[in-house]
Short mmCIF file of C-alpha atoms in Angstrom, two decimals:
data_model
loop_
_atom_site.label_atom_id
_atom_site.label_comp_id
_atom_site.label_asym_id
_atom_site.label_seq_id
_atom_site.Cartn_x
_atom_site.Cartn_y
_atom_site.Cartn_z
CA ASP A 1 -3.27 -1.97 28.92
CA GLY A 2 -6.11 0.00 27.37
CA GLY A 3 -8.45 -1.95 25.20
CA ILE A 4 -11.57 -3.99 24.76
CA THR A 5 -11.93 -7.35 26.48
CA GLN A 6 -14.41 -9.95 25.35
CA SER A 7 -15.14 -13.15 27.24
CA PRO A 8 -15.32 -16.01 26.91
CA LYS A 9 -13.24 -16.66 23.81
CA TYR A 10 -15.23 -19.81 22.99
CA LEU A 11 -18.78 -20.60 24.07
CA PHE A 12 -20.98 -23.61 23.51
CA ARG A 13 -24.73 -23.41 23.89
CA LYS A 14 -27.43 -26.01 23.88
CA GLU A 15 -30.48 -25.29 21.83
CA GLY A 16 -33.11 -23.42 23.83
CA GLN A 17 -30.62 -21.78 26.19
CA ASN A 18 -29.84 -18.10 26.59
CA VAL A 19 -26.18 -17.14 26.82
CA THR A 20 -24.52 -13.84 27.64
CA LEU A 21 -21.33 -12.56 26.03
CA SER A 22 -19.25 -10.07 27.96
CA CYS A 23 -17.63 -6.90 26.58
CA GLU A 24 -15.64 -4.49 28.73
CA GLN A 25 -13.62 -1.45 27.62
CA ASN A 26 -11.26 0.82 29.53
CA LEU A 27 -10.78 3.36 26.75
CA ASN A 28 -13.38 5.72 28.24
CA HIS A 29 -15.30 5.52 24.97
CA ASP A 30 -18.91 6.65 24.90
CA ALA A 31 -20.12 4.37 22.11
CA MET A 32 -20.13 0.57 22.04
CA TYR A 33 -21.27 -1.90 19.39
CA TRP A 34 -21.94 -5.58 18.80
CA TYR A 35 -21.31 -7.18 15.41
CA ARG A 36 -21.83 -10.68 14.10
CA GLN A 37 -19.57 -12.36 11.53
CA ASP A 38 -20.50 -15.48 9.59
CA PRO A 39 -17.90 -17.55 7.71
CA GLY A 40 -16.53 -15.80 4.63
CA GLN A 41 -18.57 -12.70 5.31
CA GLY A 42 -18.11 -9.17 6.58
CA LEU A 43 -19.53 -7.96 9.87
CA ARG A 44 -23.14 -6.99 10.50
CA LEU A 45 -24.38 -4.72 13.30
CA ILE A 46 -26.57 -6.24 16.02
CA TYR A 47 -26.93 -3.41 18.56
CA TYR A 48 -25.16 -0.19 19.45
CA SER A 49 -25.16 2.23 22.37
CA GLN A 50 -24.05 5.86 22.31
CA ILE A 51 -24.50 6.53 26.03
CA VAL A 52 -25.26 4.72 29.26
CA ASN A 53 -28.83 3.45 29.61
CA ASP A 54 -29.53 3.91 25.92
CA PHE A 55 -29.12 1.51 23.00
CA GLN A 56 -30.46 1.06 19.49
CA LYS A 57 -31.15 -1.92 17.25
CA GLY A 58 -28.86 -2.57 14.35
CA ASP A 59 -29.55 -4.48 11.17
CA ILE A 60 -29.94 -7.95 12.73
CA ALA A 61 -31.23 -7.40 16.30
CA GLU A 62 -33.89 -10.12 16.33
CA GLY A 63 -33.12 -12.80 18.92
CA TYR A 64 -30.58 -10.64 20.78
CA SER A 65 -30.77 -8.30 23.76
CA VAL A 66 -28.31 -5.88 25.39
CA SER A 67 -27.93 -3.61 28.39
CA ARG A 68 -25.73 -0.58 29.09
CA GLU A 69 -25.77 0.07 32.82
CA LYS A 70 -22.14 1.18 32.97
CA LYS A 71 -20.06 3.13 30.47
CA GLU A 72 -17.39 0.44 30.30
CA SER A 73 -19.68 -2.59 29.88
CA PHE A 74 -22.02 -3.71 27.08
CA PRO A 75 -23.10 -7.36 27.48
CA LEU A 76 -24.94 -9.19 24.70
CA THR A 77 -27.49 -11.92 25.39
CA VAL A 78 -28.18 -14.42 22.65
CA THR A 79 -31.68 -15.70 23.35
CA SER A 80 -33.36 -18.92 22.36
CA ALA A 81 -35.33 -16.89 19.81
CA GLN A 82 -32.19 -16.47 17.68
CA LYS A 83 -32.63 -19.19 15.07
CA ASN A 84 -29.06 -19.46 13.88
CA PRO A 85 -26.75 -18.23 16.64
CA THR A 86 -23.57 -20.06 15.65
CA ALA A 87 -21.21 -17.26 14.60
CA PHE A 88 -18.24 -15.11 15.61
CA TYR A 89 -19.28 -12.11 17.75
CA LEU A 90 -17.21 -8.95 17.91
CA CYS A 91 -17.60 -6.01 20.26
CA ALA A 92 -16.32 -2.55 19.37
CA SER A 93 -16.12 0.91 20.87
CA SER A 94 -15.48 4.46 19.67
CA GLN A 95 -15.14 7.87 21.23
CA GLY A 96 -18.32 9.11 19.61
CA LEU A 97 -20.00 9.82 16.34
CA ILE A 98 -17.96 9.25 13.22
CA ALA A 99 -14.95 8.27 15.29
CA GLU A 100 -12.49 5.46 14.73
CA ALA A 101 -13.82 2.14 16.02
CA PHE A 102 -11.70 -0.42 17.85
CA PHE A 103 -12.56 -4.09 18.25
CA GLY A 104 -12.18 -6.80 20.89
CA GLN A 105 -10.79 -10.25 20.15
CA GLY A 106 -14.21 -11.82 19.64
CA THR A 107 -16.27 -14.69 21.04
CA ARG A 108 -16.91 -17.77 18.95
CA LEU A 109 -20.36 -19.17 19.78
CA THR A 110 -21.37 -22.68 18.76
CA VAL A 111 -24.76 -24.28 19.26
CA VAL A 112 -24.53 -27.99 20.12
CA GLY B 1 -28.53 1.16 1.47
CA ILE B 2 -24.90 1.77 0.69
CA GLN B 3 -22.97 -0.98 -1.07
CA VAL B 4 -19.32 -1.72 -0.28
CA GLU B 5 -17.41 -3.84 -2.77
CA GLN B 6 -13.87 -5.06 -2.29
CA SER B 7 -11.58 -6.48 -4.92
CA PRO B 8 -10.01 -8.85 -5.53
CA PRO B 9 -11.77 -11.37 -3.28
CA ASP B 10 -8.65 -13.53 -3.09
CA LEU B 11 -4.99 -12.71 -3.64
CA ILE B 12 -1.93 -14.94 -3.47
CA LEU B 13 1.49 -13.30 -3.37
CA GLN B 14 5.07 -14.36 -3.08
CA GLU B 15 6.89 -12.85 -0.13
CA GLY B 16 8.40 -9.51 -1.12
CA ALA B 17 5.77 -8.64 -3.72
CA ASN B 18 3.61 -5.51 -3.70
CA SER B 19 -0.18 -5.40 -3.91
CA THR B 20 -3.13 -3.04 -4.16
CA LEU B 21 -6.52 -3.76 -2.62
CA ARG B 22 -9.55 -1.75 -3.69
CA CYS B 23 -12.76 -0.70 -1.93
CA ASN B 24 -15.62 0.90 -3.86
CA PHE B 25 -18.63 2.39 -2.11
CA SER B 26 -21.89 3.52 -3.63
CA ASP B 27 -22.67 6.67 -1.61
CA SER B 28 -21.09 9.44 0.45
CA VAL B 29 -19.44 8.44 3.70
CA ASN B 30 -18.45 10.09 6.98
CA ASN B 31 -15.80 7.58 7.83
CA LEU B 32 -13.79 4.82 6.17
CA GLN B 33 -11.60 2.33 7.96
CA TRP B 34 -9.30 -0.49 6.81
CA PHE B 35 -8.84 -3.52 9.05
CA HIS B 36 -6.70 -6.64 8.97
CA GLN B 37 -8.34 -9.74 10.43
CA ASN B 38 -5.68 -12.12 11.65
CA PRO B 39 -6.04 -15.94 11.66
CA TRP B 40 -7.38 -15.79 15.24
CA GLY B 41 -10.19 -13.49 14.18
CA GLN B 42 -9.04 -10.25 15.74
CA LEU B 43 -9.62 -7.07 13.75
CA ILE B 44 -6.54 -4.89 13.71
CA ASN B 45 -6.99 -1.21 12.84
CA LEU B 46 -4.89 -0.21 9.86
CA PHE B 47 -6.22 3.17 8.78
CA TYR B 48 -8.97 5.63 9.62
CA ILE B 49 -9.12 7.47 6.32
CA PRO B 50 -12.33 9.22 5.20
CA SER B 51 -10.24 11.15 2.66
CA GLY B 52 -6.64 11.72 1.63
CA THR B 53 -3.55 9.57 1.95
CA LYS B 54 -1.87 8.03 4.97
CA GLN B 55 1.19 5.82 5.40
CA ASN B 56 2.25 3.48 8.15
CA GLY B 57 5.43 1.57 7.46
CA ARG B 58 4.95 -0.77 4.50
CA LEU B 59 1.25 0.03 4.31
CA SER B 60 -0.40 3.07 2.85
CA ALA B 61 -3.97 4.02 1.97
CA THR B 62 -5.67 6.55 -0.23
CA THR B 63 -9.35 7.50 -0.20
CA VAL B 64 -10.85 9.58 -3.01
CA ALA B 65 -14.19 10.43 -1.46
CA THR B 66 -15.51 12.31 -4.48
CA GLU B 67 -15.00 9.22 -6.65
CA ARG B 68 -16.11 6.82 -3.90
CA TYR B 69 -13.17 4.50 -3.64
CA SER B 70 -10.25 3.70 -1.38
CA LEU B 71 -7.03 1.81 -2.05
CA LEU B 72 -4.80 -0.07 0.37
CA TYR B 73 -1.19 -0.60 -0.73
CA ILE B 74 1.00 -3.29 0.78
CA SER B 75 4.66 -3.17 -0.18
CA SER B 76 7.32 -5.84 0.33
CA SER B 77 4.72 -8.27 1.65
CA GLN B 78 5.57 -10.67 4.47
CA THR B 79 3.93 -13.94 5.53
CA THR B 80 2.55 -12.15 8.58
CA ASP B 81 0.49 -9.95 6.24
CA SER B 82 -1.70 -12.98 5.46
CA GLY B 83 -5.31 -12.75 6.53
CA VAL B 84 -8.45 -10.94 5.46
CA TYR B 85 -8.49 -7.21 4.79
CA PHE B 86 -11.78 -5.40 5.34
CA CYS B 87 -12.92 -2.00 4.29
CA ALA B 88 -15.77 -0.50 6.36
CA VAL B 89 -17.68 2.73 5.88
CA ASP B 90 -20.01 4.87 7.97
CA PRO B 91 -22.57 6.17 5.48
CA TYR B 92 -23.31 9.88 5.46
CA GLY B 93 -26.74 10.33 7.02
CA GLY B 94 -26.89 6.70 8.15
CA SER B 95 -27.40 5.19 11.60
CA GLN B 96 -24.88 6.51 14.08
CA GLY B 97 -21.82 4.35 14.15
CA ASN B 98 -23.14 1.68 11.86
CA LEU B 99 -20.03 0.60 10.00
CA ILE B 100 -20.95 -1.21 6.79
CA PHE B 101 -18.35 -3.83 5.91
CA GLY B 102 -17.31 -5.20 2.57
CA LYS B 103 -16.82 -8.94 2.20
CA GLY B 104 -13.06 -8.61 2.41
CA THR B 105 -9.97 -9.56 0.43
CA LYS B 106 -8.30 -12.76 1.56
CA LEU B 107 -4.53 -12.38 1.20
CA SER B 108 -2.11 -15.30 1.31
CA VAL B 109 1.61 -14.52 1.28
CA LYS B 110 3.81 -17.52 0.45
CA PRO B 111 7.42 -17.77 1.68
#
């Protein structure tokens, strides 16, 4: 089936550790995005990438890093510099500018 | 930056009732989408509707771009309609692909 796959579904991190969240899409979309959702809130953009080997910071990029080495993959690393990483993380993709965005099922990250 | 306001914040309906959810935005937009977030957190695409009216089964949406609002209509609601409904906009002239989300309307449909 075509879609966006995020893994893992649940992730626990000890303080001071880096963790990487996976996002893979087989929709042949050019653009990919990472959003963060906190309880009772809407989504906020962390990073986005319009093409391979290029990405841009969103509104809340501090403490996060990404890479885009392949069109279908856009992993997000939550570093130890992120002060409050416990949240629900959603990956999305779209065909291009101003196009309809589609979302994965999300990864719930908890710091223990 | 652009502001996106959704109303009402919470809505409780009896099964079979109709409802209207509203999304106001403070500036021109390239794109507007409605999503349903299910209890497991997944965002389901409902409508991609920068302007005009669309219908899909019991759901329909209207965006009046010149007046900066969009409406989502749910008719004959079912318990499976429960969840949070988000409106998201891509501001005209904003960062590419940066969807700005409202805080959502939490809908509970009682049997």
